[in-house]
Coordinates of C-alpha atoms and ligand atoms in Angstrom, one line a residue:
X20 CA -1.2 -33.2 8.4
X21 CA -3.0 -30.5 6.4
X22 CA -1.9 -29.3 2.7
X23 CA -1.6 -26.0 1.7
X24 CA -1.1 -24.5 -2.0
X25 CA 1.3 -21.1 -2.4
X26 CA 2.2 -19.6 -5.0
X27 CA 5.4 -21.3 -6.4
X28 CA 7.2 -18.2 -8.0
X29 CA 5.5 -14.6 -8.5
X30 CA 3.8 -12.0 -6.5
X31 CA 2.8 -13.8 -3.7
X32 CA 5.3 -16.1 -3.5
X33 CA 7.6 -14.0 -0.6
X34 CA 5.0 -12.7 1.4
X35 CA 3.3 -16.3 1.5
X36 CA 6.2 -17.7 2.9
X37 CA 6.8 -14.9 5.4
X38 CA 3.5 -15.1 6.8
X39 CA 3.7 -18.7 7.5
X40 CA 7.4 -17.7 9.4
X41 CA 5.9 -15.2 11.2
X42 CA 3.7 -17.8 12.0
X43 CA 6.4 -19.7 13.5
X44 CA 5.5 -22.4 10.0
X45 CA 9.3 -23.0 8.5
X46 CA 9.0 -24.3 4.8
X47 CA 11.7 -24.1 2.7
X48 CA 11.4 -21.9 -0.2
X49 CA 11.9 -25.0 -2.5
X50 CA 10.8 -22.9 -5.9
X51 CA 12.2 -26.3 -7.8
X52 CA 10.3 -28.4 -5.6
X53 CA 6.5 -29.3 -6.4
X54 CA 5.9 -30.4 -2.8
X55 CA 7.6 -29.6 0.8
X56 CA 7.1 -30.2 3.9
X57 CA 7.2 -27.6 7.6
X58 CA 9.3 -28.4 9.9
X59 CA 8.0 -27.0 12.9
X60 CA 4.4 -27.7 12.4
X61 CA 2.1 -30.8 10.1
X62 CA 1.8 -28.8 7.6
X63 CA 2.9 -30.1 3.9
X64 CA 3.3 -27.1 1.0
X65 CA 2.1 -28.3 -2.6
X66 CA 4.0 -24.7 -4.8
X67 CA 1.6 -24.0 -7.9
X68 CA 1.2 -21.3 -10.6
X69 CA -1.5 -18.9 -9.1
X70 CA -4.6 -19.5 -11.4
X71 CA -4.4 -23.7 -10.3
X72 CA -4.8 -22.8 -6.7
X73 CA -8.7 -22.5 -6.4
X74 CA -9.4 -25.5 -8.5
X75 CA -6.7 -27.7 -6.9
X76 CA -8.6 -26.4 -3.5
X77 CA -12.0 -26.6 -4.2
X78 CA -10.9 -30.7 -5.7
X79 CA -9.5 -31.8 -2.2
X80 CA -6.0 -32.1 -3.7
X81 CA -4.8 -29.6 -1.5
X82 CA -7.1 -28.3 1.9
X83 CA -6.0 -24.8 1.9
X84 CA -4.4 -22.5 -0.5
X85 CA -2.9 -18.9 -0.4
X86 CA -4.1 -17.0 -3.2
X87 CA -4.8 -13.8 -5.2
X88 CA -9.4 -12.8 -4.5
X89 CA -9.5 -12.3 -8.3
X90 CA -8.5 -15.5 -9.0
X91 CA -11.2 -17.1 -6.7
X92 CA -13.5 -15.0 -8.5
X93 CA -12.1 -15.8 -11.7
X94 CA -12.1 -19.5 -11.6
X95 CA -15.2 -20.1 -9.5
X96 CA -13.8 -22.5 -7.7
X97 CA -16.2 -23.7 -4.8
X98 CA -14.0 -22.7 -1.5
X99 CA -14.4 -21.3 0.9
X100 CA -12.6 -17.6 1.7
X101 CA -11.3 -18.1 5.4
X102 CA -9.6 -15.2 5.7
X103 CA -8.2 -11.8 4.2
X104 CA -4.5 -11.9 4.3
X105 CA -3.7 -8.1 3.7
X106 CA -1.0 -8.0 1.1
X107 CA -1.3 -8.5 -2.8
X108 CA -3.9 -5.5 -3.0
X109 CA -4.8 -4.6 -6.0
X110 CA -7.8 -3.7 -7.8
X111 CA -9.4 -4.7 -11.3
X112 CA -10.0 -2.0 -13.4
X113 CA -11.1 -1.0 -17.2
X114 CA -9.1 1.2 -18.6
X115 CA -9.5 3.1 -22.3
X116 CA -6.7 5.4 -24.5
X117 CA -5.9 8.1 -23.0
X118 CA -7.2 9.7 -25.4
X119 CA -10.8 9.5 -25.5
X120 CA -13.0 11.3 -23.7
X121 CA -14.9 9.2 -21.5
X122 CA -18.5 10.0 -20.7
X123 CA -19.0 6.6 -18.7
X124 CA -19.9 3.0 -18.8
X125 CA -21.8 3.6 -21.9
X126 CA -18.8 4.5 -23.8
X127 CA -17.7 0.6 -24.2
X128 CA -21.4 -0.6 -25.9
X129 CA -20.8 -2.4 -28.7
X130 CA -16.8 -2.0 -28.3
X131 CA -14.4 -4.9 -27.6
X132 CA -11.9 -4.8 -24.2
X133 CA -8.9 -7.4 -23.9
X134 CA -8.4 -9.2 -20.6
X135 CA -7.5 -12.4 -18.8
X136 CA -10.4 -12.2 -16.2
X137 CA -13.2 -12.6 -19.1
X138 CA -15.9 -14.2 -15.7
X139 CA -15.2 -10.9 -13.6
X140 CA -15.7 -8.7 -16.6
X141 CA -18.8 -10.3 -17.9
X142 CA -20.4 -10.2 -14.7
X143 CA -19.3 -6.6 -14.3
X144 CA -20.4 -6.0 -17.6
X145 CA -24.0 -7.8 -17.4
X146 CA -24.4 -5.7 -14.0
X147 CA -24.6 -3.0 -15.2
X148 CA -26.8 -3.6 -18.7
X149 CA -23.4 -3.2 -21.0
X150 CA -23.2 -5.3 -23.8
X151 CA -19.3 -5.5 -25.3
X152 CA -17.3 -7.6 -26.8
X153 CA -14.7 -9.4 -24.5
X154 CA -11.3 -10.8 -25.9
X155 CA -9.7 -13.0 -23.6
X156 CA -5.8 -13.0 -24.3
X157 CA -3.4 -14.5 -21.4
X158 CA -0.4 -11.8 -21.4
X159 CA 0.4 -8.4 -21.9
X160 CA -3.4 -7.1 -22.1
X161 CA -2.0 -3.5 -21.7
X162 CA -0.7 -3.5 -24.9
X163 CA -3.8 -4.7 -26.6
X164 CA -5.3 -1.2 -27.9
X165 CA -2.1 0.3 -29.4
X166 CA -1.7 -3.2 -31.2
X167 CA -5.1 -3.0 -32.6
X168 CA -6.5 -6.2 -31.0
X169 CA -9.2 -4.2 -29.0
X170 CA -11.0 -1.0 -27.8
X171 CA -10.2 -1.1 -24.4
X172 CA -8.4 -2.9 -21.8
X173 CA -9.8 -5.1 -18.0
X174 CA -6.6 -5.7 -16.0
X175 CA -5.0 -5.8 -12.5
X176 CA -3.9 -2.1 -11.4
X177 CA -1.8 -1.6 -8.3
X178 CA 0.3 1.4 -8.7
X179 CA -1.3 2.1 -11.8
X180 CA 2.3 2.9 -13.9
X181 CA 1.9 0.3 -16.5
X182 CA -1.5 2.0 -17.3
X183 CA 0.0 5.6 -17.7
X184 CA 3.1 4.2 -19.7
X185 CA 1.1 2.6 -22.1
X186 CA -1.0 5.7 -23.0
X187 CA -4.1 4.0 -20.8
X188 CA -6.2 5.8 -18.5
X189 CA -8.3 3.8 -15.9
X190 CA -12.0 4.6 -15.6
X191 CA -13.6 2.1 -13.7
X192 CA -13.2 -0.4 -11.3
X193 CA -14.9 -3.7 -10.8
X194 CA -13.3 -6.1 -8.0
X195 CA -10.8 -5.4 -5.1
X196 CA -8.2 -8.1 -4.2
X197 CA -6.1 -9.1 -2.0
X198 CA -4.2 -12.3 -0.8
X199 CA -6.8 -14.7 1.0
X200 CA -6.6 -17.7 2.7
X201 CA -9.0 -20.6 1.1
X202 CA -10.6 -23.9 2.2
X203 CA -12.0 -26.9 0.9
X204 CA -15.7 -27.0 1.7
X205 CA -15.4 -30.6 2.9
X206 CA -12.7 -30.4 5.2
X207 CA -12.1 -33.2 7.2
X208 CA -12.1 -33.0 11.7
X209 CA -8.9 -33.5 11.9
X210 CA -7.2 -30.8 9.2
X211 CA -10.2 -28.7 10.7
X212 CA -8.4 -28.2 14.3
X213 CA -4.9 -27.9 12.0
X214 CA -6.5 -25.2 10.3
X215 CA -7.9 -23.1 13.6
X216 CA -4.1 -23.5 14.9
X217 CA -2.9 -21.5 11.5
X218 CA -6.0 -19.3 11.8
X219 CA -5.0 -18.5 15.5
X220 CA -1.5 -17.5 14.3
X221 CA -2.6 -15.8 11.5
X222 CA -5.0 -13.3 13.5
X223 CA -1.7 -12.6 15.9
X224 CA 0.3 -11.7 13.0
X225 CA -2.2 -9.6 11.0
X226 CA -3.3 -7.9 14.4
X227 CA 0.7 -6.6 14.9
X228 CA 0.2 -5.3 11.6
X229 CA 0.5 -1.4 11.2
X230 CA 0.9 -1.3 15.2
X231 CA 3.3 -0.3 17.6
X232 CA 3.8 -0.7 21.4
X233 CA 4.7 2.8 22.9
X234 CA 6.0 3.4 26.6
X235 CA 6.3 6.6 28.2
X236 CA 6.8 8.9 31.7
X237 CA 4.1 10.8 32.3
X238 CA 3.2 13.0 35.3
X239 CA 0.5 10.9 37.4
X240 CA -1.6 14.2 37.5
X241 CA -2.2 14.0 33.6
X242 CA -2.8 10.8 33.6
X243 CA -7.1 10.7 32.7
X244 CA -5.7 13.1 29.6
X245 CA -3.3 10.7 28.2
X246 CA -6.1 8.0 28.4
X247 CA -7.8 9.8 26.1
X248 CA -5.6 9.7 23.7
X249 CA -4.6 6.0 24.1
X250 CA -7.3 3.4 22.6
X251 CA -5.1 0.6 23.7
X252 CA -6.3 -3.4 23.7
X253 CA -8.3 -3.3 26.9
X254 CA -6.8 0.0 28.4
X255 CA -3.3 1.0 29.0
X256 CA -1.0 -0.4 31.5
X257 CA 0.4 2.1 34.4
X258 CA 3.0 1.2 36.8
X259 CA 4.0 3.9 39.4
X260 CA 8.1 5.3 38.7
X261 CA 10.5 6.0 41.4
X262 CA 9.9 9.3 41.5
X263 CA 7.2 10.5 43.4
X264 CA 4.6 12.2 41.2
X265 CA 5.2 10.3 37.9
X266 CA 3.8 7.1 36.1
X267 CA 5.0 4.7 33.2
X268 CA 2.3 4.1 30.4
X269 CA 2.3 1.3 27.8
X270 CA 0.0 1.1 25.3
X271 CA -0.8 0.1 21.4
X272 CA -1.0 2.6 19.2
X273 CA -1.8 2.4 15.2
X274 CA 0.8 3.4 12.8
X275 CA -1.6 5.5 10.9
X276 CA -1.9 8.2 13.9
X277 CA 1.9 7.2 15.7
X278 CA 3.2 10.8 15.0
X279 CA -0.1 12.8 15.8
X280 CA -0.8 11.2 19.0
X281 CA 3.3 11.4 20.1
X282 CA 2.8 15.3 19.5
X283 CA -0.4 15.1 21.8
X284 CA 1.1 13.3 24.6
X285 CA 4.1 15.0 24.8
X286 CA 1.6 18.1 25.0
X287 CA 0.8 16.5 28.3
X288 CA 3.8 16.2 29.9
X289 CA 4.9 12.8 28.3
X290 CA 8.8 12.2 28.5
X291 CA 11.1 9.1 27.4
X292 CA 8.7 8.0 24.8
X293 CA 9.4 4.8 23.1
X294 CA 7.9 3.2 20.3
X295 CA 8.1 -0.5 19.5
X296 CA 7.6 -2.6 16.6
X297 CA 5.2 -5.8 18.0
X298 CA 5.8 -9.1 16.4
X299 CA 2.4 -11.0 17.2
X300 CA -0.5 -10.0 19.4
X301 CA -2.6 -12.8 21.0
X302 CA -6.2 -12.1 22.2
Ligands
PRT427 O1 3.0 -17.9 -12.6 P1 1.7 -17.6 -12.0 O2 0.5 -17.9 -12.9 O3 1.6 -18.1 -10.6 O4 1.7 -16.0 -11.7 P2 1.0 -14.7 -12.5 O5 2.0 -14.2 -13.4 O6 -0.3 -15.1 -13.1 O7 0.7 -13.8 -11.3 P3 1.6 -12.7 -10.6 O8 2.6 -13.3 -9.8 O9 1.9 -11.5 -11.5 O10 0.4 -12.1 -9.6 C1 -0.1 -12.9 -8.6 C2 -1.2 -12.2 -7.9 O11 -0.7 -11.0 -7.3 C3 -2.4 -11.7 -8.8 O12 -3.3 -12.7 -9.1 C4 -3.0 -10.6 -7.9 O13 -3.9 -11.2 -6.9 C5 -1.8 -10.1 -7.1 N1 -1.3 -8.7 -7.6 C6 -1.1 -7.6 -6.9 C7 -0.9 -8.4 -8.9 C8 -0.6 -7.1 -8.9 N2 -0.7 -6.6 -7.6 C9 -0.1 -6.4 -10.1 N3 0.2 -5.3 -10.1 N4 -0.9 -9.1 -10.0 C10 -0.4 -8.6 -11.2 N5 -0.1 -7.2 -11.3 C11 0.4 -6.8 -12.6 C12 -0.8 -6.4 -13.5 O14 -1.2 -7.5 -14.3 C13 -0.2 -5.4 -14.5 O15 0.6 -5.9 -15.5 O16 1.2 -5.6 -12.5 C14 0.8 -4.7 -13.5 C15 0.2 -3.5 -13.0 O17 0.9 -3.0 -11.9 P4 1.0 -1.4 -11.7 O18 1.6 -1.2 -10.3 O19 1.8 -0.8 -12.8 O20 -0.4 -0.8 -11.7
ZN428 ZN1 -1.2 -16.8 -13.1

């Protein structure tokens, strides 16, 4: 049996719990419960506020834990980061009134910048030869300069909205997050060969990711063209059609150029194309 720590309500809560279905890992989504337990795989699922994950990690208590980068970074904690999970992103930015014009880094000498990540931001801050004053407040650090409790503001920035609606402009960035997937640095044999099994599941879900499987008719003649334009996994499949003259290409195609290289191939001659979402992909 290996232990994992999720997130027990929040921002990573959902997409947690979806990865480890995807997986083909069923937990219940006990948000009341403290501990649960898969019922398709030995897994057991310890639900904790975000910021305990790392430490409750890195102290054996759990042997893996799904959690925010910036938090790792925050706490310290002494795990290790198995595995970039792809959702959560977000960066961690300093961000100053809108008002003031910014000539750079310089700017915050000597002023003082709210946040709940005060280890990021000193390090950030040390880096690059800045000495300010950090104030390290829990909540709402985007309202801290209009209340008067500090210059300048170091928070996590996604779409950056809550920035613009609370007169803030963002002027520098110091860490880029996402969800990861930690270990404990001592993990024992046994939870060891657990954890590859997750990690083998986890690469054929996150390789599906912004894919899609596309079949198509194609005449045979044109065949080396559409080749081309078809990176697939180790090359595309053809199968011969009925019809004398014509061939039926699969392939994987990303999401990012789907419509530009349907346009190309039906250039070529390409009819009947079909586009697929994928569910896993196992190398
Ligand atoms: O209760 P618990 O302690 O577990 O949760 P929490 O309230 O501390 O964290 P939660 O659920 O808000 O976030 C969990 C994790 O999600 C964070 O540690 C990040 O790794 C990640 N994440 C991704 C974010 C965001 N995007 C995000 N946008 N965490 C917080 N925000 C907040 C940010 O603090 C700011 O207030 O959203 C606001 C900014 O969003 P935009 O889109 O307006 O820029
Ligand atoms: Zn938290």
């Amino acid at each position: 049996m290996i232990r994992l720590a999720i997130q027990s309500k929040g921002r990573l809560n959902e997409d947690s719990l979806k990865l480890l279905a995807d997986a083909g890992i069923h937990v219940d989504d006990a948000k009341r419960k403290f501990l649960g337990k898969a019922a398709d795989f030995p897994l057991e699922v310890l639900y904790l506020r975000d910021d305990d994950i790392p430490g409750v990690v890195a102290e054996g208590a759990a042997d893996i834990g799904i959690v925010g980068y910036n938090e790792v970074a925050e706490t310290g904690a002494a795990v290790d980061v198995v595995r970039n999970l792809g959702f959560g992103r977000c960066r961690l930015s300093l961000a100053v009134p809108k008002t003031v014009d910014y000539p750079g880094l310089e700017w915050f000498r000597g002023r003082s910048i709210a946040t709940s990540y005060p280890r990021i931001l000193g390090k950030f801050l040390s880096e690059n030869g800045v000495e300010a004053e950090i104030r390290e407040i829990k909540g709402s650090v985007e309202i801290a300069p209009a209340a008067g409790i500090a210059d300048a503001i170091f928070d996590i920035v996604s779409s950056g909205g809550t920035l613009v609606s609370n007169g803030l402009a963002e002027v520098a960035t110091a860490l880029r997050s996402e969800a990861v997937l930690v270990a404990r640095k001592d993990l024992p044999a046994d939870r060891k060969e657990i954890l590859d099994r997750i990690l083998f599941r986890f690469d054929a879900v996150g390789e599906s990711r912004g894919k899609k499987y596309v079949l198509m008719n194609i005449p045979t003649e044109r065949l080396q063209e559409a080749f081309a334009l078809l990176p697939a996994m180790r090359s595309p499949t053809v199968m011969p059609l009925a019809i004398p003259g014509w061939s039926s290409v699969h392939s994987v195609v990303d999401d990012a150029s789907l419509w530009e290289t349907v346009e190309r191939l039906k250039g070529i001659g390409a009819e009947g194309i079909l586009v697929l979402n994928m569910d896993k992909i196992i190398d």
